[in-house]
Amino acid sequence: MTTNEPGSLYQPAGTPAGLESVRNLVNSALDILQEVSAARVGPVAPGGPAGARDAAARALTGPLLPEEGGDPATVLAELIRPYAEWAVDITHPAALARMQPPPTDVAATAELVAAVLNQSLHAWESGPFALELDRWLIARLAELVGYDPAEASGALTPGGSVSNLMAMTMARDTTLGERTGAHPFAGGLRPLAAQPVVLCPEGVHFSIERAVRLLGLGDEHLLTVPVDKNGRMIPEEADRILAELPDHQIAVALVAVAGSTDLGIVDPLPELAAIARRHGVWLHADAAYGAGALFSPRLRGMLDGLAEADSVTVDLHKFGWSPASSAVLLVRRAETLLSFGLQPTTCLSSDDDTCAGYIGLQNTNLQTTRRADALKIAVTLRTLGSRAMGAMVDTCHDLARHAAARIAAEPRMELGTEPPLTAVLFRYLPGGGLDTDAFNGALRRRTMEEGRALIARTHIAREGGGSSVFLKLMLLNPETTTGQLDAVLDELLELAAAMEAEALRAPTRETTARG
Ligand SMILES: *Cc1c(COP(=O)(O)O)cnc(C)c1O
């Protein structure tokens, strides 16, 4: 059998016959998802890591590349069913761990279209309309953060971590270029007279640390700016550090957090922008999570000054109801993206293609082949509209405040801080000399093992040094009701009380480290 015979196993999705086949396969896949969804009891199947491993061992039998392939509906069903059964149900009210919002139906459909048409953004001939859509979306998102779209630009990325890496790269190249006339493009960093450093607050996302490491700046050249009692960067301290830098160091970036991952803290952006400008340093605002506040008239004011940053990281796959990856790095000045350009993209008479408008985006992005993420983001935002988006953000914020008030009123629970956005930090306070950190870690693992709730965990710095384990609820599902949230907390309290009694009766290793 050759591949283009009828009945062949290769069925391209985009032909008339392929589209009909996709329609049928999608229907059968959706039947399976609906069946699995109806049978669910919690946000994840019970059994923990061992359960997931067993399920995988049962499902993943036979070779990856069998000698003879199989019927697509059967192959799909074999993997889709266990995948769905062991998927975290992010629509469940007790799925509260991670920044994964339940995405919209229209976004999921756009994803299917993007896969069927398989456009790419790197060259004009890889996706002409996809390119136009990408450029249009970036201009509109630039406006959303307050940039002038005539001067601004950006890049869709696989996520905030890559956006942050791109921002640090541009900060390094642009600042060094402007301040020293030297550029790391040709000679690398070694011939530079000064060592580049980056300033950031405590609690910056780890992807900034990783970016500094990947750029060869050295971990020790990420300088920590002290924060105030609310966790916000102290502008005077940033100013002092910049003013007192020794001659052999040159600051290339000041990183501000606009909605920290754990506490939702927003650094004082207008003050930091003024300081960065005075010292000739690139200001990067990491609003991967916090940018959701832009949709809410009530919360938008928290992000005043965002447009004064040279670059802004925005993840719409977090606080934006678009599926991953829906991420963008926005830059105030389009030309700074040329850190990623190896070929000229302006019309230089010699390049016929560029002059004639056959321009792709591989020179303004870290990626070459790049999927069309703009489609699902655009349909999500246009379907919801600003009024619904604002209401959804506010509802999530209200849910967080409801949970915080409830926790603050529970004698056996401690609230971290009032939630500025939608993350609520708390911990259970066990009695009987049980170690609070170990107890909360064990409590979280038990909820996952039993498939009852998914809650995150983090470490929060204590005054006077050290850190404590806190649990975290991330509220990004506006369909959740306060009653459902109360039920999750009730169940958690009940489980904690049972574990406490258990630990005090028959000490186990997990919960009895006393301290
Ligand atoms: C989530 C997050 C990131 C990383 O984004 P990804 O999309 O997960 O790569 C960076 N910064 C902040 C503040 C975040 O909350």
XYZ file of C-alpha atoms and ligand atoms in Angstrom:
530
model
C 0.000 0.000 0.000
C 1.421 3.388 -0.905
C 0.632 6.380 1.220
C -1.668 8.091 -1.264
C -3.960 5.129 -1.800
C -7.433 5.299 -0.334
C -7.404 3.551 3.036
C -3.862 4.613 3.714
C -2.966 5.370 7.328
C -1.749 8.846 6.427
C -4.705 11.189 6.378
C -3.737 14.864 6.251
C -6.133 16.973 8.334
C -6.532 19.876 5.937
C -7.991 18.202 2.822
C -11.760 17.941 2.293
C -11.620 14.260 3.262
C -9.300 15.069 6.161
C -11.630 17.727 7.524
C -14.475 15.225 7.503
C -12.242 12.748 9.309
C -11.248 15.388 11.873
C -14.918 16.118 12.494
C -15.576 12.428 13.245
C -12.471 11.990 15.367
C -13.266 15.128 17.364
C -16.749 13.818 18.016
C -15.460 10.512 19.302
C -12.803 12.243 21.404
C -15.406 14.554 22.920
C -17.607 11.567 23.742
C -14.747 10.110 25.732
C -14.045 13.413 27.504
C -17.695 13.738 28.436
C -17.871 10.192 29.770
C -14.738 10.685 31.858
C -15.929 14.059 33.082
C -19.265 12.610 34.248
C -17.490 9.897 36.231
C -15.122 12.227 38.087
C -15.350 12.746 41.809
C -12.467 15.098 42.581
C -9.972 17.392 40.897
C -7.534 14.524 40.360
C -7.787 10.746 40.508
C -6.825 9.267 43.884
C -3.547 7.384 44.252
C -0.824 10.011 44.043
C 2.352 9.510 42.011
C 2.161 5.709 42.307
C -1.391 5.753 40.975
C -0.390 7.873 37.987
C 2.565 5.573 37.308
C 0.353 2.485 37.424
C -2.184 4.075 35.106
C 0.604 4.927 32.681
C 2.039 1.422 32.884
C -1.395 0.003 32.022
C -2.046 2.450 29.192
C 1.375 2.725 27.605
C 1.840 -0.841 26.446
C 3.214 -1.767 23.038
C 5.817 0.125 21.064
C 5.763 3.835 20.291
C 6.387 3.043 16.635
C 4.714 -0.279 15.858
C 5.625 -1.979 12.621
C 2.028 -1.610 11.465
C 0.090 1.428 12.578
C -3.531 1.350 13.660
C -6.970 2.824 13.299
C -6.811 6.502 14.375
C -10.003 6.409 16.465
C -8.721 3.380 18.359
C -5.227 4.811 18.816
C -6.722 8.080 20.044
C -9.142 6.399 22.444
C -6.368 4.272 23.938
C -4.432 7.349 24.982
C -7.154 9.956 25.409
C -9.053 7.971 28.001
C -6.259 7.519 30.552
C -4.947 11.006 29.730
C -8.336 12.464 30.645
C -8.830 10.170 33.632
C -5.501 11.259 35.034
C -5.791 14.876 33.948
C -6.114 17.490 36.627
C -9.661 18.783 36.280
C -8.968 22.499 36.285
C -12.709 23.199 36.158
C -13.179 21.550 39.583
C -13.731 23.964 42.503
C -11.050 22.172 44.541
C -8.394 22.561 41.797
C -6.683 25.484 43.481
C -2.980 24.830 43.108
C -1.668 26.276 39.922
C -2.126 29.194 37.586
C -4.127 27.160 35.093
C -7.452 28.832 34.420
C -10.206 26.805 32.784
C -9.871 27.982 29.170
C -12.865 28.970 27.049
C -14.632 26.736 24.543
C -13.853 29.130 21.721
C -10.131 29.082 22.559
C -10.097 25.274 22.517
C -11.750 25.339 19.096
C -9.235 27.884 17.828
C -6.472 25.528 18.973
C -7.933 22.799 16.796
C -8.016 25.150 13.813
C -4.417 26.209 14.479
C -3.369 22.544 14.469
C -5.310 21.664 11.309
C -3.885 24.586 9.329
C -0.464 24.377 11.000
C 0.726 27.858 10.175
C 4.049 29.156 11.405
C 5.215 32.673 12.122
C 8.790 32.572 10.969
C 8.417 33.362 7.267
C 5.776 35.056 5.137
C 5.276 31.866 3.178
C 4.692 29.906 6.371
C 1.525 31.792 7.349
C 0.575 35.181 5.840
C -2.621 35.815 7.803
C -1.185 34.255 10.962
C 1.611 36.840 10.725
C -0.815 39.725 10.293
C -2.884 38.455 13.222
C 0.231 38.091 15.395
C 1.293 41.691 14.629
C -2.221 43.041 15.212
C -2.618 41.198 18.516
C 0.735 42.459 19.768
C -0.200 46.048 18.888
C -3.517 45.729 20.739
C -1.896 44.121 23.792
C 0.742 46.874 23.734
C -2.116 49.388 23.943
C -3.625 47.415 26.797
C -0.487 47.891 28.916
C -0.376 51.555 27.903
C 2.333 51.554 25.240
C 2.170 53.626 22.066
C 1.531 50.928 19.462
C 3.370 52.951 16.805
C 6.631 52.546 18.726
C 6.034 49.397 20.722
C 6.228 45.792 19.674
C 6.568 42.405 21.250
C 6.732 38.686 20.751
C 4.407 35.841 21.551
C 6.373 33.305 23.551
C 5.898 29.843 25.077
C 5.480 31.438 28.515
C 6.593 33.979 31.081
C 9.882 32.196 31.671
C 10.913 32.632 28.041
C 9.528 36.192 28.011
C 11.733 36.979 31.008
C 14.769 35.442 29.312
C 14.117 37.525 26.204
C 13.678 40.660 28.317
C 16.964 40.100 30.141
C 18.723 39.514 26.811
C 17.394 42.776 25.388
C 18.184 44.637 28.596
C 21.772 43.414 28.452
C 22.263 44.225 24.773
C 20.471 47.564 24.751
C 21.959 48.930 27.958
C 25.485 47.849 27.099
C 25.084 49.255 23.596
C 23.817 52.604 24.844
C 26.120 52.994 27.839
C 29.415 51.619 26.614
C 29.108 51.552 22.850
C 30.112 47.910 23.150
C 27.736 45.162 22.215
C 27.938 41.520 23.247
C 27.018 40.446 19.701
C 30.548 40.236 18.343
C 33.033 40.015 21.161
C 30.868 38.478 23.869
C 31.051 39.789 27.415
C 34.722 39.205 28.134
C 36.203 42.264 26.410
C 33.856 44.537 28.362
C 35.562 46.687 30.939
C 32.657 46.267 33.351
C 30.680 43.326 34.717
C 26.936 43.539 33.932
C 24.616 43.155 36.948
C 20.838 42.858 37.306
C 18.788 44.174 40.238
C 15.607 42.492 41.435
C 13.523 42.281 44.619
C 13.509 39.287 46.943
C 10.839 36.883 45.762
C 11.384 37.525 42.053
C 10.296 34.604 39.877
C 13.063 32.022 39.522
C 13.006 32.406 35.746
C 14.825 35.737 36.203
C 17.605 33.979 38.109
C 17.759 31.355 35.383
C 17.890 34.023 32.664
C 20.801 35.759 34.383
C 22.573 32.417 34.585
C 21.877 31.506 30.941
C 23.097 34.897 29.744
C 26.436 34.203 31.346
C 26.193 37.087 33.782
C 26.786 34.855 36.813
C 24.425 34.112 39.694
C 26.290 36.434 42.012
C 25.605 39.361 39.714
C 21.884 39.232 40.404
C 21.659 41.785 43.197
C 18.751 41.659 45.618
C 17.027 44.913 46.491
C 15.464 44.920 49.990
C 11.678 44.985 50.301
C 9.424 46.739 52.827
C 7.135 44.994 55.311
C 4.540 44.545 52.559
C 7.082 42.802 50.377
C 7.408 45.696 47.900
C 10.782 46.739 46.578
C 12.074 49.863 48.353
C 12.828 52.386 45.571
C 15.382 54.284 47.684
C 17.303 51.026 48.151
C 17.337 50.380 44.403
C 18.528 53.942 43.899
C 21.250 53.538 46.531
C 22.522 50.239 45.107
C 22.678 51.746 41.623
C 24.438 54.883 42.869
C 26.971 52.882 44.874
C 27.843 50.305 42.216
C 31.611 49.998 41.954
C 33.230 51.172 38.703
C 33.800 47.650 37.495
C 30.053 46.890 37.518
C 27.353 48.148 35.189
C 23.644 47.656 35.883
C 21.826 46.448 32.775
C 18.387 45.732 34.225
C 16.133 46.549 37.133
C 13.420 43.894 37.400
C 10.136 44.877 39.019
C 7.459 42.359 39.868
C 3.915 43.366 38.925
C 1.996 40.678 40.776
C 4.282 38.196 42.491
C 3.516 34.516 42.051
C 2.887 33.855 45.729
C 1.604 37.051 47.251
C 0.441 39.113 44.293
C 2.747 41.938 45.331
C 3.238 44.817 42.887
C 6.456 46.795 43.189
C 6.171 50.624 43.072
C 6.421 50.943 39.299
C 6.377 54.757 38.794
C 9.157 55.323 41.330
C 11.245 52.466 39.947
C 10.766 53.764 36.389
C 12.100 57.173 37.397
C 15.121 55.583 39.073
C 15.837 53.275 36.130
C 15.668 56.213 33.738
C 17.982 58.330 35.863
C 20.591 55.563 35.965
C 20.203 54.532 32.320
C 19.030 51.028 33.257
C 16.394 48.912 31.505
C 13.247 48.446 33.597
C 11.532 45.111 33.119
C 8.108 44.504 34.682
C 7.185 40.871 35.250
C 3.386 40.966 35.056
C 3.093 37.320 33.984
C 0.306 36.836 36.520
C -0.570 40.383 37.578
C -1.461 41.610 34.085
C -4.903 40.079 34.662
C -5.614 43.147 36.819
C -5.549 45.265 33.647
C -8.958 43.862 32.705
C -10.568 45.069 35.928
C -11.471 48.735 36.461
C -11.330 47.952 40.187
C -7.797 46.525 40.194
C -6.191 48.272 37.231
C -4.796 51.082 39.380
C -2.408 48.592 41.024
C -0.467 48.524 37.762
C -0.095 52.290 37.312
C 3.306 52.955 35.806
C 3.439 49.664 33.909
C 3.778 51.511 30.590
C 6.959 53.162 31.814
C 8.756 49.817 31.846
C 10.922 48.996 28.833
C 9.451 45.510 28.695
C 6.466 43.732 30.220
C 5.855 39.995 30.582
C 2.176 39.021 30.232
C 0.791 35.481 30.447
C -2.797 35.147 29.280
C -2.618 31.431 30.059
C -2.649 32.424 33.724
C -5.064 35.250 34.456
C -6.669 35.347 30.999
C -8.663 32.137 30.316
C -6.712 31.231 27.216
C -4.976 27.823 27.132
C -1.178 27.539 27.334
C 0.757 28.810 25.583
C -0.786 32.262 25.513
C 2.103 34.463 26.514
C 3.572 37.699 25.273
C 6.578 39.890 25.922
C 5.803 43.524 25.129
C 8.530 46.090 24.531
C 8.281 49.872 24.577
C 10.641 50.323 21.618
C 10.291 47.894 18.723
C 13.952 48.136 17.670
C 15.157 46.537 20.902
C 13.817 43.188 19.644
C 16.728 43.099 17.229
C 18.674 41.242 19.905
C 17.100 38.225 18.200
C 17.713 39.296 14.614
C 20.512 37.785 12.643
C 19.385 39.199 9.308
C 18.327 42.729 8.395
C 14.567 43.148 8.386
C 14.457 46.648 6.948
C 14.292 47.260 3.231
C 17.931 47.718 2.264
C 17.397 47.675 -1.507
C 19.469 44.509 -1.853
C 16.832 42.355 -0.224
C 13.963 42.083 -2.683
C 11.780 39.982 -0.391
C 11.857 42.417 2.511
C 11.251 45.412 0.269
C 8.288 43.634 -1.275
C 6.807 42.921 2.165
C 7.579 39.208 2.416
C 8.581 39.489 6.056
C 8.402 36.790 8.731
C 9.002 37.134 12.450
C 11.970 34.858 13.013
C 14.179 37.899 13.619
C 12.175 39.187 16.554
C 11.717 35.964 18.469
C 13.747 33.262 20.140
C 11.842 30.639 18.191
C 11.975 29.925 14.481
C 9.089 27.578 13.699
C 6.401 29.024 15.919
C 2.784 28.017 16.304
C -0.042 30.521 15.891
C -0.915 31.242 19.520
C -2.495 34.565 18.563
C -5.629 32.891 17.226
C -6.900 31.469 20.520
C -5.953 34.630 22.439
C -7.769 36.898 19.974
C -10.958 34.827 19.915
C -10.974 34.544 23.707
C -10.667 38.292 24.258
C -13.156 39.181 21.539
C -15.693 36.616 22.725
C -15.556 37.679 26.353
C -15.150 41.408 25.868
C -13.850 43.818 28.482
C -16.969 43.861 30.636
C -17.057 40.093 31.161
C -13.268 39.888 31.540
C -13.382 42.595 34.212
C -16.216 40.838 36.024
C -14.354 37.505 35.884
C -11.191 39.049 37.342
C -13.224 40.739 40.080
C -15.070 37.514 40.884
C -11.759 35.688 41.338
C -10.509 38.519 43.541
C -13.736 38.355 45.587
C -13.311 34.598 45.984
C -9.768 35.144 47.261
C -10.981 37.722 49.751
C -13.759 35.391 50.868
C -11.255 32.590 51.473
C -8.934 34.982 53.305
C -11.713 36.203 55.615
C -12.772 32.635 56.343
C -9.185 31.562 57.086
C -8.562 34.595 59.297
C -11.629 33.620 61.344
C -10.488 29.999 61.835
C -8.642 29.590 65.131
C -6.564 26.693 63.763
C -5.546 28.519 60.594
C -3.189 31.398 59.972
C -3.643 33.747 57.019
C -0.500 34.897 55.202
C -1.634 38.340 54.050
C -4.743 39.933 52.565
C -4.723 38.913 48.891
C -4.097 41.858 46.541
C -4.960 39.566 43.604
C -6.246 35.992 43.709
C -3.664 33.989 45.667
C -4.383 33.163 49.291
C -1.567 31.980 51.543
C -2.345 30.199 54.776
C -1.299 27.358 57.009
C -2.824 25.024 59.532
C -1.561 25.396 63.088
C -1.344 21.936 64.614
C -1.154 21.502 68.369
C 0.744 19.027 70.529
C 4.201 20.274 69.520
C 3.850 19.012 65.957
C 6.117 20.755 63.465
C 3.989 23.249 61.522
C 6.066 23.106 58.316
C 6.142 19.314 58.198
C 2.462 19.092 59.092
C 1.343 21.432 56.320
C 3.532 19.651 53.782
C 1.980 16.316 54.800
C -1.534 17.785 54.752
C -1.086 18.987 51.181
C 0.300 15.635 50.045
C -2.621 13.822 51.664
C -5.195 15.963 49.812
C -3.444 15.137 46.526
C -3.039 11.454 47.328
C -6.746 11.169 48.120
C -7.663 13.260 45.086
C -9.721 15.624 47.222
C -8.085 18.975 46.574
C -5.108 20.458 44.767
C -3.366 23.164 46.750
C 0.061 24.679 46.186
C 2.824 25.137 48.705
C 5.477 27.774 49.074
C 8.038 29.156 51.474
C 7.581 32.587 52.969
C 10.501 34.434 54.527
C 10.161 34.989 58.269
C 11.160 38.230 59.899
C 14.567 37.682 61.397
C 15.577 35.002 58.887
C 14.518 31.543 57.797
C 11.271 30.693 56.080
C 7.986 28.932 56.807
C 5.903 26.584 54.709
C 2.617 28.101 53.614
C -0.164 26.560 51.554
C -1.610 28.495 48.646
C -5.013 28.695 46.992
C -4.959 30.136 43.479
C -8.409 31.370 42.483
C -8.712 31.662 38.718
C -12.054 29.941 38.161
C -14.865 32.519 38.231
C -17.458 29.714 38.157
C -16.493 28.604 41.655
C -18.975 29.698 44.309
C -18.187 30.856 47.832
C -20.154 27.830 49.079
C -17.895 25.460 47.134
C -14.826 27.243 48.434
C -16.122 26.966 52.012
C -16.692 23.259 51.446
C -13.047 22.839 50.365
C -11.855 24.636 53.496
C -14.234 22.615 55.694
C -12.887 19.414 54.262
C -9.322 20.574 54.704
C -9.952 21.444 58.354
C -11.572 18.077 58.919
C -8.685 16.226 57.289
C -6.136 18.284 59.232
C -7.872 17.518 62.524
C -7.907 13.813 61.701
C -4.221 13.850 60.742
C -3.355 15.737 63.875
C -5.149 13.209 66.059
C -3.492 10.387 64.125
C -0.020 11.929 64.468
C -0.393 12.501 68.186
C -1.676 8.954 68.700
C 0.783 7.070 66.546
C 3.694 9.256 65.474
C 4.749 8.806 61.857
C 7.863 10.162 60.292
C 6.073 12.758 58.171
C 4.454 14.837 60.852
C 6.434 14.395 64.023
C 9.612 16.318 63.379
C 9.154 18.490 66.417
C 10.432 22.003 66.428
C 4.262 32.085 36.240
C 5.227 33.182 36.325
C 6.354 33.214 35.483
C 6.663 32.080 34.543
O 5.732 32.001 33.510
P 5.507 30.637 32.681
O 4.449 31.025 31.714
O 5.066 29.611 33.667
O 6.804 30.292 32.048
C 7.178 34.301 35.567
N 6.930 35.303 36.430
C 5.867 35.312 37.265
C 5.649 36.466 38.200
C 4.981 34.233 37.234
O 3.921 34.215 38.069
